[in-house]
């Protein structure tokens, strides 16, 4: 994607740190998120440990940039649950594709029993590896293998095999926050490669932007403009109605497709938290056929 650590990856880490700081009504606990932050972001996350400060900060973010924070919170919990379910069904390895500052390898129950492969752009991964070394004891990261790869220019399979990835093993793949920054050929090639690399019944969990946002038919408000100004504009999206057929042509069956607003209704509203997550940002799960 780029030759520097992703700014949006750090912002998602901030949202996860703010959620963790909420305490009793948080929907997940990500104690490493704050360690991935720098400068002002880290100061904000630490200040948010004082509950009134954290609540005011979240409200300010939501007024200034409606949608991204609750969407990140809801999708994080949904993907957590989907990964745990896949491990319960017998997945023997986990691939975090475009891992960013994802800390699932260290915080999800039972995940240390399987091999976890983190594949990401070398620039973002170099920053993360340094931070993880300072925050996670060696015995808690022995099951994690790092795989530096640029999906725009390199073959995913070659990079994974060099790191010891098991071909045709039951696998759960998480591809979060990535497809909307790639080209259509890169997304197509990656999906086909994943289908050829993993066993029948493996799970692919991924996020995407509704194609109508890129076509101008749906207004994404300040969210799309903010990522564009940061040099990380959205370049790809799926049409939700066409997604089942698209995946079927690539050897996959669509098992789940929810907007982050749907996920917020599932996880936030039962806690009395009515937060406006985005309807155009979605989480899907596909089964390898």
Short mmCIF file of C-alpha atoms in Angstrom, two decimals:
data_model
loop_
_atom_site.label_atom_id
_atom_site.label_comp_id
_atom_site.label_asym_id
_atom_site.label_seq_id
_atom_site.Cartn_x
_atom_site.Cartn_y
_atom_site.Cartn_z
CA UNK A 1 0.00 0.00 0.00
CA UNK A 2 2.62 2.54 1.05
CA UNK A 3 6.14 2.97 2.39
CA UNK A 4 5.18 4.08 5.90
CA UNK A 5 3.12 2.80 8.78
CA UNK A 6 -0.60 3.17 8.10
CA UNK A 7 -2.25 6.19 9.73
CA UNK A 8 -5.67 4.57 9.61
CA UNK A 9 -4.28 1.47 11.34
CA UNK A 10 -3.20 3.66 14.25
CA UNK A 11 -6.59 5.36 14.38
CA UNK A 12 -8.35 2.00 14.65
CA UNK A 13 -5.93 1.15 17.48
CA UNK A 14 -7.00 4.39 19.18
CA UNK A 15 -10.67 3.44 18.89
CA UNK A 16 -9.90 0.02 20.40
CA UNK A 17 -7.94 1.64 23.23
CA UNK A 18 -10.82 4.00 23.98
CA UNK A 19 -13.24 1.07 24.07
CA UNK A 20 -10.96 -0.88 26.40
CA UNK A 21 -10.80 2.13 28.72
CA UNK A 22 -14.60 2.20 29.13
CA UNK A 23 -14.47 -0.53 31.75
CA UNK A 24 -17.66 -2.34 32.72
CA UNK A 25 -19.67 -1.70 29.52
CA UNK A 26 -16.89 -2.27 27.00
CA UNK A 27 -17.56 -4.90 24.34
CA UNK A 28 -13.98 -6.22 24.19
CA UNK A 29 -10.70 -5.87 26.07
CA UNK A 30 -7.65 -4.99 23.98
CA UNK A 31 -4.90 -4.02 26.45
CA UNK A 32 -2.27 -3.84 23.70
CA UNK A 33 -4.08 -1.21 21.64
CA UNK A 34 -2.63 1.69 23.65
CA UNK A 35 0.89 0.34 23.07
CA UNK A 36 0.47 0.80 19.32
CA UNK A 37 -0.18 4.53 19.72
CA UNK A 38 2.23 7.45 19.55
CA UNK A 39 2.29 11.05 20.73
CA UNK A 40 -1.10 12.66 21.14
CA UNK A 41 -3.02 9.48 20.44
CA UNK A 42 -1.32 7.71 23.35
CA UNK A 43 -2.00 10.66 25.65
CA UNK A 44 -5.68 10.62 24.68
CA UNK A 45 -5.96 6.87 25.30
CA UNK A 46 -4.36 7.20 28.73
CA UNK A 47 -6.58 10.14 29.65
CA UNK A 48 -9.62 8.08 28.62
CA UNK A 49 -8.96 5.73 31.55
CA UNK A 50 -10.74 8.40 33.61
CA UNK A 51 -14.24 7.40 32.56
CA UNK A 52 -15.84 10.87 32.18
CA UNK A 53 -12.88 11.97 30.05
CA UNK A 54 -13.13 8.87 27.87
CA UNK A 55 -16.86 9.31 27.33
CA UNK A 56 -16.47 12.96 26.37
CA UNK A 57 -13.62 12.11 24.01
CA UNK A 58 -15.69 9.42 22.27
CA UNK A 59 -18.62 11.82 21.88
CA UNK A 60 -16.32 14.47 20.42
CA UNK A 61 -14.89 12.02 17.86
CA UNK A 62 -18.37 10.89 16.88
CA UNK A 63 -19.57 14.46 16.34
CA UNK A 64 -16.52 15.43 14.30
CA UNK A 65 -16.27 12.18 12.30
CA UNK A 66 -19.60 10.32 12.50
CA UNK A 67 -19.34 6.56 12.09
CA UNK A 68 -15.70 5.37 12.17
CA UNK A 69 -15.29 4.82 15.93
CA UNK A 70 -18.45 2.76 16.65
CA UNK A 71 -17.95 0.93 13.35
CA UNK A 72 -14.43 -0.09 14.42
CA UNK A 73 -15.70 -1.16 17.84
CA UNK A 74 -18.58 -3.22 16.46
CA UNK A 75 -16.53 -4.90 13.75
CA UNK A 76 -13.76 -5.75 16.22
CA UNK A 77 -16.15 -7.65 18.49
CA UNK A 78 -17.94 -9.33 15.58
CA UNK A 79 -14.68 -10.54 14.07
CA UNK A 80 -13.45 -11.69 17.49
CA UNK A 81 -16.54 -13.87 17.85
CA UNK A 82 -16.25 -15.25 14.31
CA UNK A 83 -12.60 -16.22 14.84
CA UNK A 84 -13.39 -17.95 18.14
CA UNK A 85 -16.23 -19.85 16.44
CA UNK A 86 -13.90 -20.94 13.61
CA UNK A 87 -11.30 -22.17 16.11
CA UNK A 88 -14.05 -24.12 17.83
CA UNK A 89 -14.91 -25.77 14.50
CA UNK A 90 -11.35 -27.07 14.17
CA UNK A 91 -9.25 -24.41 12.43
CA UNK A 92 -5.58 -25.34 12.86
CA UNK A 93 -4.03 -22.06 11.84
CA UNK A 94 -4.96 -18.38 11.67
CA UNK A 95 -3.92 -15.94 8.97
CA UNK A 96 -4.21 -12.24 9.81
CA UNK A 97 -3.94 -10.70 6.36
CA UNK A 98 -3.07 -7.02 6.41
CA UNK A 99 -2.91 -7.31 10.19
CA UNK A 100 -2.22 -3.67 11.00
CA UNK A 101 -2.26 -3.27 14.78
CA UNK A 102 -4.55 -6.25 15.34
CA UNK A 103 -3.73 -7.91 18.68
CA UNK A 104 -5.99 -10.98 18.36
CA UNK A 105 -2.96 -13.26 18.29
CA UNK A 106 -2.31 -12.36 21.94
CA UNK A 107 -5.75 -11.79 23.44
CA UNK A 108 -8.32 -14.26 22.03
CA UNK A 109 -8.94 -17.35 24.17
CA UNK A 110 -7.43 -20.52 22.74
CA UNK A 111 -5.59 -18.86 19.86
CA UNK A 112 -2.15 -19.67 21.29
CA UNK A 113 -2.84 -23.36 20.59
CA UNK A 114 -2.59 -22.81 16.83
CA UNK A 115 -0.06 -21.14 14.55
CA UNK A 116 -0.88 -17.52 13.75
CA UNK A 117 0.54 -15.90 10.62
CA UNK A 118 0.50 -12.10 10.41
CA UNK A 119 0.90 -10.95 6.81
CA UNK A 120 1.19 -7.22 6.24
CA UNK A 121 2.92 -4.46 4.33
CA UNK A 122 6.56 -4.38 5.49
CA UNK A 123 6.39 -0.74 6.66
CA UNK A 124 3.42 -1.24 8.99
CA UNK A 125 4.69 -4.62 10.16
CA UNK A 126 8.14 -3.32 11.09
CA UNK A 127 6.58 -0.79 13.46
CA UNK A 128 4.26 -3.38 14.96
CA UNK A 129 6.98 -5.96 15.57
CA UNK A 130 9.05 -3.44 17.48
CA UNK A 131 6.09 -2.47 19.65
CA UNK A 132 5.05 -6.08 20.30
CA UNK A 133 8.57 -7.00 21.41
CA UNK A 134 8.32 -4.30 24.06
CA UNK A 135 4.83 -5.26 25.25
CA UNK A 136 4.46 -9.05 25.00
CA UNK A 137 6.62 -11.62 26.76
CA UNK A 138 8.46 -14.04 24.40
CA UNK A 139 6.51 -17.07 25.61
CA UNK A 140 3.22 -15.35 24.68
CA UNK A 141 4.28 -14.75 21.09
CA UNK A 142 5.99 -18.00 20.14
CA UNK A 143 2.96 -19.11 18.10
CA UNK A 144 3.08 -15.98 15.89
CA UNK A 145 4.94 -15.84 12.58
CA UNK A 146 5.35 -12.51 10.78
CA UNK A 147 5.08 -12.46 7.00
CA UNK A 148 6.07 -9.16 5.29
CA UNK A 149 4.31 -8.92 1.92
CA UNK A 150 2.97 -6.21 -0.41
CA UNK A 151 -0.17 -7.63 -2.04
CA UNK A 152 0.10 -5.16 -4.90
CA UNK A 153 3.43 -6.56 -6.08
CA UNK A 154 4.16 -9.90 -4.37
CA UNK A 155 2.63 -13.38 -4.31
CA UNK A 156 0.87 -14.16 -1.04
CA UNK A 157 1.37 -17.92 -1.26
CA UNK A 158 5.12 -17.69 -1.77
CA UNK A 159 5.47 -15.40 1.23
CA UNK A 160 3.33 -17.63 3.46
CA UNK A 161 5.08 -20.87 2.51
CA UNK A 162 8.45 -19.28 3.24
CA UNK A 163 7.15 -18.64 6.79
CA UNK A 164 5.95 -22.24 7.26
CA UNK A 165 2.24 -21.86 6.45
CA UNK A 166 0.52 -25.23 6.10
CA UNK A 167 -0.98 -25.74 2.64
CA UNK A 168 -4.59 -27.01 2.59
CA UNK A 169 -4.91 -26.93 6.39
CA UNK A 170 -8.20 -25.87 8.04
CA UNK A 171 -7.64 -22.14 8.43
CA UNK A 172 -9.41 -19.01 9.54
CA UNK A 173 -8.34 -15.91 7.61
CA UNK A 174 -9.01 -12.38 8.84
CA UNK A 175 -8.75 -9.67 6.19
CA UNK A 176 -9.85 -6.58 8.09
CA UNK A 177 -9.64 -3.01 6.86
CA UNK A 178 -7.75 -3.85 3.67
CA UNK A 179 -9.90 -4.53 0.58
CA UNK A 180 -11.07 -0.92 0.28
CA UNK A 181 -7.44 0.21 -0.21
CA UNK A 182 -6.55 -2.28 -2.96
CA UNK A 183 -7.21 -2.57 -6.68
CA UNK A 184 -9.83 -4.91 -8.16
CA UNK A 185 -7.15 -7.22 -9.67
CA UNK A 186 -5.34 -7.41 -6.30
CA UNK A 187 -8.56 -8.35 -4.45
CA UNK A 188 -9.46 -10.93 -7.10
CA UNK A 189 -6.01 -12.49 -7.09
CA UNK A 190 -5.89 -12.64 -3.30
CA UNK A 191 -9.29 -14.32 -3.00
CA UNK A 192 -8.37 -16.93 -5.60
CA UNK A 193 -5.04 -17.53 -3.88
CA UNK A 194 -6.68 -17.96 -0.48
CA UNK A 195 -9.11 -20.50 -1.94
CA UNK A 196 -6.20 -22.51 -3.33
CA UNK A 197 -4.11 -22.30 -0.15
CA UNK A 198 -6.63 -23.41 2.48
CA UNK A 199 -8.71 -26.53 3.14
CA UNK A 200 -12.37 -26.96 2.28
CA UNK A 201 -14.43 -25.56 5.14
CA UNK A 202 -11.87 -22.90 6.02
CA UNK A 203 -13.24 -19.44 6.87
CA UNK A 204 -12.41 -16.07 5.37
CA UNK A 205 -13.59 -13.08 7.42
CA UNK A 206 -13.19 -9.75 5.64
CA UNK A 207 -14.41 -6.17 5.66
CA UNK A 208 -15.38 -4.07 2.70
CA UNK A 209 -16.96 -0.79 1.64
CA UNK A 210 -20.25 -0.77 -0.26
CA UNK A 211 -19.40 -0.05 -3.88
CA UNK A 212 -22.10 2.62 -4.04
CA UNK A 213 -19.93 4.88 -1.88
CA UNK A 214 -17.16 4.86 -4.47
CA UNK A 215 -19.71 5.38 -7.26
CA UNK A 216 -21.14 8.44 -5.49
CA UNK A 217 -24.56 6.89 -4.95
CA UNK A 218 -24.15 6.77 -1.15
CA UNK A 219 -22.72 9.63 0.90
CA UNK A 220 -19.99 8.55 3.34
CA UNK A 221 -19.82 12.03 4.85
CA UNK A 222 -16.56 13.15 6.45
CA UNK A 223 -15.24 9.57 6.76
CA UNK A 224 -14.22 9.13 3.11
CA UNK A 225 -12.78 12.64 2.94
CA UNK A 226 -10.71 12.07 6.08
CA UNK A 227 -8.98 8.94 4.74
CA UNK A 228 -8.39 10.66 1.40
CA UNK A 229 -6.63 13.58 3.10
CA UNK A 230 -4.44 11.13 4.98
CA UNK A 231 -3.24 9.68 1.68
CA UNK A 232 -5.19 6.42 2.07
CA UNK A 233 -8.26 6.87 -0.18
CA UNK A 234 -10.74 4.06 -0.75
CA UNK A 235 -10.16 2.46 -4.14
CA UNK A 236 -12.33 -0.68 -4.13
CA UNK A 237 -15.73 -1.83 -2.94
CA UNK A 238 -18.20 -4.70 -3.38
CA UNK A 239 -21.85 -4.53 -4.32
CA UNK A 240 -23.49 -6.45 -1.44
CA UNK A 241 -26.15 -7.85 -3.78
CA UNK A 242 -23.50 -9.22 -6.15
CA UNK A 243 -21.16 -10.53 -3.44
CA UNK A 244 -22.56 -14.12 -3.22
CA UNK A 245 -22.05 -14.70 -6.94
CA UNK A 246 -18.66 -13.01 -6.94
CA UNK A 247 -17.42 -15.28 -4.16
CA UNK A 248 -18.95 -18.40 -5.70
CA UNK A 249 -16.96 -17.78 -8.88
CA UNK A 250 -13.83 -17.85 -6.73
CA UNK A 251 -14.57 -21.06 -4.84
CA UNK A 252 -16.28 -19.58 -1.78
CA UNK A 253 -19.76 -19.51 -0.23
CA UNK A 254 -21.00 -16.38 1.51
CA UNK A 255 -22.02 -17.31 5.06
CA UNK A 256 -22.49 -13.88 6.66
CA UNK A 257 -22.73 -10.26 5.50
CA UNK A 258 -23.49 -7.55 8.06
CA UNK A 259 -23.04 -3.80 8.07
CA UNK A 260 -21.18 -2.37 11.04
CA UNK A 261 -24.47 -0.68 11.95
CA UNK A 262 -26.05 -4.15 12.20
CA UNK A 263 -23.12 -5.25 14.35
CA UNK A 264 -23.55 -2.20 16.59
CA UNK A 265 -27.19 -3.13 17.13
CA UNK A 266 -26.05 -6.62 18.15
CA UNK A 267 -23.29 -5.59 20.57
CA UNK A 268 -23.81 -1.97 21.64
CA UNK A 269 -27.55 -1.51 21.96
CA UNK A 270 -27.99 -4.30 24.56
CA UNK A 271 -25.62 -2.25 26.75
CA UNK A 272 -27.77 0.85 26.29
CA UNK A 273 -25.27 2.38 23.89
CA UNK A 274 -26.95 3.85 20.80
CA UNK A 275 -24.03 4.72 18.56
CA UNK A 276 -24.21 5.54 14.87
CA UNK A 277 -22.01 3.01 13.10
CA UNK A 278 -21.84 3.12 9.31
CA UNK A 279 -24.30 1.18 7.13
CA UNK A 280 -21.88 1.16 4.17
CA UNK A 281 -18.95 -0.48 5.98
CA UNK A 282 -19.50 -4.24 6.16
CA UNK A 283 -18.15 -7.48 7.62
CA UNK A 284 -18.52 -10.72 5.64
CA UNK A 285 -17.59 -14.34 6.26
CA UNK A 286 -17.07 -16.82 3.43
CA UNK A 287 -16.51 -20.58 3.55
CA UNK A 288 -13.94 -22.14 1.25
CA UNK A 289 -15.64 -24.76 -0.94
#
